[in-house]
XYZ file of C-alpha atoms in Angstrom:
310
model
C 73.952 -166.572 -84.520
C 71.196 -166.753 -87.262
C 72.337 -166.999 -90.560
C 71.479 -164.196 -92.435
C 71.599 -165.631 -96.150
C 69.208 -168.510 -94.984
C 66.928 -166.154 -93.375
C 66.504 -164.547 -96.689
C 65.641 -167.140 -98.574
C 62.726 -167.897 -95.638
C 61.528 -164.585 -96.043
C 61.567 -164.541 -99.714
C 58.973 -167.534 -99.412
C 56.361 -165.620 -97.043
C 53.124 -163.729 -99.273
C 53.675 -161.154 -96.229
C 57.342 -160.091 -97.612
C 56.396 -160.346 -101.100
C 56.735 -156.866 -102.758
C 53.544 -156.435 -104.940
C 54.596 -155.296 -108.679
C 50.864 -152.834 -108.830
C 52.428 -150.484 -106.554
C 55.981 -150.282 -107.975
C 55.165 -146.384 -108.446
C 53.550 -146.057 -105.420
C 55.500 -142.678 -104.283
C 54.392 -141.172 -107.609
C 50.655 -141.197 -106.913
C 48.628 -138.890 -106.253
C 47.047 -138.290 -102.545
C 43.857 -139.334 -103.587
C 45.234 -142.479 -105.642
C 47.200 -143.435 -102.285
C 43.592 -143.435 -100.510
C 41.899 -145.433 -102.847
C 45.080 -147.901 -102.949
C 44.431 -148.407 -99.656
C 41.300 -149.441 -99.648
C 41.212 -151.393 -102.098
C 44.403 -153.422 -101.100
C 41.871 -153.534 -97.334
C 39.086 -155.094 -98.800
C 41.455 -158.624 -99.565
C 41.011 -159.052 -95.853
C 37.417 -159.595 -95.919
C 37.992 -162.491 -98.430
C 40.891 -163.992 -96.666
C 38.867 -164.467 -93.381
C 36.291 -166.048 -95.128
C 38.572 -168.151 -96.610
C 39.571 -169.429 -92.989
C 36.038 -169.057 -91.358
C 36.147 -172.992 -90.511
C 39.459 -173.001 -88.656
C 38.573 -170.010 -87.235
C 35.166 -171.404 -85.820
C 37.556 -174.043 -84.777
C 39.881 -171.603 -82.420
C 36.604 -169.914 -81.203
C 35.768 -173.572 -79.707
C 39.015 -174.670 -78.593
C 39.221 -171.302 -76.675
C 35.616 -171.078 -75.436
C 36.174 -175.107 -73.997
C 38.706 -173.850 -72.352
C 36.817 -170.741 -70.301
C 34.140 -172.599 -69.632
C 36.440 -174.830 -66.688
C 37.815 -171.626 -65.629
C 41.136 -171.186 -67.764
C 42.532 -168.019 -69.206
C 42.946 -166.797 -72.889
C 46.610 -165.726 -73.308
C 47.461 -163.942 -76.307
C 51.126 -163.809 -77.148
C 52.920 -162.019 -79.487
C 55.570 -159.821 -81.098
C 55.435 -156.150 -82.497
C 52.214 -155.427 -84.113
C 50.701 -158.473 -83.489
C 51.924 -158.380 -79.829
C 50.127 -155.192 -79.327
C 46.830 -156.188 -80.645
C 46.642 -159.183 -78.263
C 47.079 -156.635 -75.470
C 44.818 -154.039 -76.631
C 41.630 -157.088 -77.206
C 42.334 -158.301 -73.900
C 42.357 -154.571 -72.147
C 38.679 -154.673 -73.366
C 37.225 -157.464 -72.216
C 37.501 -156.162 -68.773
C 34.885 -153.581 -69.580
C 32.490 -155.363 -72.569
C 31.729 -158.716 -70.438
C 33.091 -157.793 -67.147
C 35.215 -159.955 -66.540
C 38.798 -159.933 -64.161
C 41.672 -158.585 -66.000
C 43.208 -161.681 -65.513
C 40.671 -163.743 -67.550
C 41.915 -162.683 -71.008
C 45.959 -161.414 -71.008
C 48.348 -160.650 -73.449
C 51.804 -161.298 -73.231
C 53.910 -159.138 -76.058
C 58.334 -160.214 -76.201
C 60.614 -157.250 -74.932
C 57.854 -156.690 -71.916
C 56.220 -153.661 -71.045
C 58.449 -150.980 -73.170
C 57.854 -152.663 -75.891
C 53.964 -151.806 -75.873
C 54.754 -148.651 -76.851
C 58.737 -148.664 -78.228
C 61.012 -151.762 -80.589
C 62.932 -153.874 -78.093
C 65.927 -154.730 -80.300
C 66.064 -158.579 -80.910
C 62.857 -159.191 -78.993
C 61.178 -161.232 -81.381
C 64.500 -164.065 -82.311
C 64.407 -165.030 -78.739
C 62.919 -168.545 -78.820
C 63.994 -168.982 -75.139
C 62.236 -165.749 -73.525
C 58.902 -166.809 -75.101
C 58.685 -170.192 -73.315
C 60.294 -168.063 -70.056
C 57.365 -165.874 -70.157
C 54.348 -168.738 -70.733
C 56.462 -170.224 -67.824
C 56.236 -166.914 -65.593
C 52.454 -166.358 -66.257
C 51.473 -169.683 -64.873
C 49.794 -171.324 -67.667
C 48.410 -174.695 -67.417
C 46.195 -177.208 -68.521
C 42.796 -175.035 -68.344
C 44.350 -171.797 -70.695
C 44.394 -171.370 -74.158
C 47.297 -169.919 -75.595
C 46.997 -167.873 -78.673
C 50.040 -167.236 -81.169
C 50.134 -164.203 -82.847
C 52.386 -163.914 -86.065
C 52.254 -162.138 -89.591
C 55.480 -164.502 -90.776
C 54.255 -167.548 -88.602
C 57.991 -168.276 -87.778
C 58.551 -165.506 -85.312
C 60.777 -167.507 -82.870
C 59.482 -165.985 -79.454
C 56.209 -166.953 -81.097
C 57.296 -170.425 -81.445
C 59.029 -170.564 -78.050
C 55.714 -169.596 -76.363
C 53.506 -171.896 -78.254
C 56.016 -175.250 -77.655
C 55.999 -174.292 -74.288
C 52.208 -174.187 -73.761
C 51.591 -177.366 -75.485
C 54.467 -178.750 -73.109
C 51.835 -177.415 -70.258
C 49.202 -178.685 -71.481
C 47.562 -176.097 -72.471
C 45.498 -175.729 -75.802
C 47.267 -173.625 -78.391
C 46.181 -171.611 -81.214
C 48.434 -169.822 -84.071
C 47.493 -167.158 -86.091
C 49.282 -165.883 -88.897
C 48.772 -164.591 -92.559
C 51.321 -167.237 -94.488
C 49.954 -170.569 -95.932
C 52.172 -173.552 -94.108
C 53.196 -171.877 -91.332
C 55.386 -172.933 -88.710
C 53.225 -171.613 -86.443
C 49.961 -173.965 -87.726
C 52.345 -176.790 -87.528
C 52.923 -175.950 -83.888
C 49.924 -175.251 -82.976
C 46.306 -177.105 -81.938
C 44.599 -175.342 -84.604
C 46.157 -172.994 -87.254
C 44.475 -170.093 -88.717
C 45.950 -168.913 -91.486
C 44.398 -165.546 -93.264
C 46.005 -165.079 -96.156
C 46.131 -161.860 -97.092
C 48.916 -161.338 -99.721
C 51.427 -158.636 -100.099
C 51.244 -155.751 -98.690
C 50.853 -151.796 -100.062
C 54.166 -151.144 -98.503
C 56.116 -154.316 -99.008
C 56.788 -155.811 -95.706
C 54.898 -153.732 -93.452
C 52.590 -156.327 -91.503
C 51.104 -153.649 -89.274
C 48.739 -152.960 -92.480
C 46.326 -156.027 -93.713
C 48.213 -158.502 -91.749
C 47.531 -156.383 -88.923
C 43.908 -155.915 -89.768
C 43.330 -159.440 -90.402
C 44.544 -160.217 -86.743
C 42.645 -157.765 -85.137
C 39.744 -159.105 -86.684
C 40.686 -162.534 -85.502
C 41.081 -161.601 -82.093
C 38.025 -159.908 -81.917
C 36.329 -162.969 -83.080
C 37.808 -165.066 -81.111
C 37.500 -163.183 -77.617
C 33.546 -161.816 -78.324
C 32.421 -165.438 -79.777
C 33.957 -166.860 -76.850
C 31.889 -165.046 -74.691
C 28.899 -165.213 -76.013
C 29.707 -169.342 -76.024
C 29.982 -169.454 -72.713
C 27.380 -167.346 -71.704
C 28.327 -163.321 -71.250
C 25.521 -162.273 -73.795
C 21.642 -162.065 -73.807
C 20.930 -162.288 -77.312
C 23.276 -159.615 -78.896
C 23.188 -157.833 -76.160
C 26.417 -157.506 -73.183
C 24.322 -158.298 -70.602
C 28.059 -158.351 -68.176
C 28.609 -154.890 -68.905
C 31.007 -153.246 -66.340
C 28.876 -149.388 -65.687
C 31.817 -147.776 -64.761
C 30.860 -144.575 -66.731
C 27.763 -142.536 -67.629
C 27.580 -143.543 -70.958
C 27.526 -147.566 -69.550
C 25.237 -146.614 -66.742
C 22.778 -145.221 -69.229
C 23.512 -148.736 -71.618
C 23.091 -150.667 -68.962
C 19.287 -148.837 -68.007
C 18.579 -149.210 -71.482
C 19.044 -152.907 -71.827
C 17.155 -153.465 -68.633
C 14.498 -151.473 -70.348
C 14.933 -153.144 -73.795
C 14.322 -157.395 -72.196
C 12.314 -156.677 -69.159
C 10.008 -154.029 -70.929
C 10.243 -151.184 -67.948
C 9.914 -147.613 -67.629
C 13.744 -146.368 -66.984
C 12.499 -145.654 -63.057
C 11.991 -149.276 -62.283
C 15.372 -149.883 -64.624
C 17.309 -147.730 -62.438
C 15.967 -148.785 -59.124
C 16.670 -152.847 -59.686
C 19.942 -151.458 -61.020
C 20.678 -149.360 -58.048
C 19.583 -152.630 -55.976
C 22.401 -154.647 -57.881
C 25.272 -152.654 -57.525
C 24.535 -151.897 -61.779
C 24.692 -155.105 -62.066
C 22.279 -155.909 -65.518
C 21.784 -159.524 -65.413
C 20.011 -159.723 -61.988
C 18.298 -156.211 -62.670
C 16.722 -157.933 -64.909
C 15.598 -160.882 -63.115
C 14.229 -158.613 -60.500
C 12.121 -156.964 -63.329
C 11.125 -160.102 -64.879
C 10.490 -162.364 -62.476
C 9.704 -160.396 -58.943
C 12.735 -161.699 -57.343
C 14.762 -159.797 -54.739
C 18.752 -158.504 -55.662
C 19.451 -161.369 -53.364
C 17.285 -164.091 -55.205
C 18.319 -162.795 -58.569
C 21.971 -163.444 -57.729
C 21.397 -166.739 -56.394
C 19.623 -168.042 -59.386
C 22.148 -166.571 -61.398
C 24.829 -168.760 -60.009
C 22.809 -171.526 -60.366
C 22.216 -171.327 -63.797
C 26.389 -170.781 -64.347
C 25.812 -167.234 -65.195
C 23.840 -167.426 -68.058
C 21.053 -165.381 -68.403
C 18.319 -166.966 -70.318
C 18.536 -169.803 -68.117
C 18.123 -168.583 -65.444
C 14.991 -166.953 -66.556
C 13.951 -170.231 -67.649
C 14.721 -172.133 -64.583
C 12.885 -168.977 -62.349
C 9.654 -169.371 -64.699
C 9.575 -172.857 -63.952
C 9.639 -172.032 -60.394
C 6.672 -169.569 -60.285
């Protein structure tokens, strides 16, 4: 049974559960004083990121070493922050095409709590290492940590039991000193302060993680190879809209009229990378995906190596 007195005084410590004295009145302002509240209490998250750009850049390595041999980027979490690790790794599917098993999140209470509070979810150190445990995780995955607090016990459960895999672990929370950054491999702490509504984490502290994961998961990729310049060369054309990306970009690096674009695309299953290898270098669908594999996926090398072959 936690003690409830002592768990006070934690949370009286954290910046995250600090109430903030400028918006003591905050139910008395006007709608268009609430707005501009907002915003401005938003634009702290800006500086706190760049206040942890260099651990940050750290995690981004630790987690691209880790892809690059094959591993998996886990996200786990609990509430808010639980949620955002799911909805970054739903899109990775889609951006880089990738498996949807390549980037997962893992949120406690399961699969109702995606949508709906799973009462005591987050205090259960034990179900955290259960479910690291249940989703196979080993010594090639990197395990992300996802916490406003950084003391969220399923959190901490997860994380010890990662390490304890071997896997490399990364904690992200918005509270200097965190349990979490103790725990963890590398510790990224944006510290964004108290929020409008006192205690409500879904707000900067939510912002600040989304913007974490989304650095994390795109830099990643483009680390190991899923980008051609700025472009997303891995793009999944499941739709009309990504078809007609997709015969753009061929259009954009080989320098083609959209008919040949859409006929080395047709040839690759709308596959971009090799569409444009056919374009560029003459090579068949067949060719294209060979030297694609031979180059580890990556794009510009392969050009490279298929130049130095002509």
């Amino acid at each position: 049974m936690v003690d409830l007195d002592d768990l006070r005084r934690q949370l009286a410590e954290l910046t995250t559960e600090a109430v903030d004295p400028e918006f003591g009145e905050l139910d008395l302002m006007t709608t268009p004083e609430l707005v501009a509240a907002m915003i401005d209490s938003n634009r702290q998250v800006t500086d706190a990121l760049v206040a942890a750009s260099t651990d940050l850049a750290r995690a981004v390595d630790v987690a691209a070493e880790r892809m690059q041999r094959g591993g998996r980027l886990v996200y786990v979490g609990a509430g808010t922050p639980g949620r955002l690790g799911i909805l970054d790794a739903s899109e990775i599917p889609p951006t880089f095409g990738e498996p949807p098993e390549r980037v997962v999140g893992i949120i406690a209470g399961g699969e109702t709590a995606i949508r709906s509070a799973v009462e005591n979810a987050e205090d259960d150190v034990a179900a955290g290492r259960a479910d690291i445990a249940r989703a196979g995780v080993g010594p090639d995955d990197c395990v992300v940590g996802l916490t406003a607090s950084g003391r969220t016990p399923y959190v901490l459960g997860a994380i010890a039991e990662a390490r304890e895999r071997g896997a490399a672990t990364i904690g992200v929370s918005c509270n200097p000193r965190s349990e979490l950054t103790a725990a963890a491999d590398v510790g990224v702490e944006v510290i964004v302060g108290p929020e409008l509504v006192a205690g409500s984490t879904r707000l900067k502290a939510g912002s600040a993680q989304k913007i974490v994961l989304n650095t994390i998961s795109t830099l990643a990729m483009v680390r190991i190879g899923k980008t051609f310049g700025n472009r997303m060369v891995d793009v999944r054309a499941t739709n009309e809209k990504l078809r007609a990306r997709g015969v753009r970009m061929v259009m954009g690096i080989a320098d083609v009229d959209p008919a040949m674009a859409r006929r080395a695309l047709a040839d690759t299953g709308w596959e971009v990378k090799p569409a444009i290898l056919m374009c560029m270098r003459g090579l068949t669908a067949d060719a294209a995906a060979r030297a694609l594999v031979d180059a580890g996926g990556r794009l510009r090398e392969a050009l490279d190596r298929t130049r130095e072959a002509e």
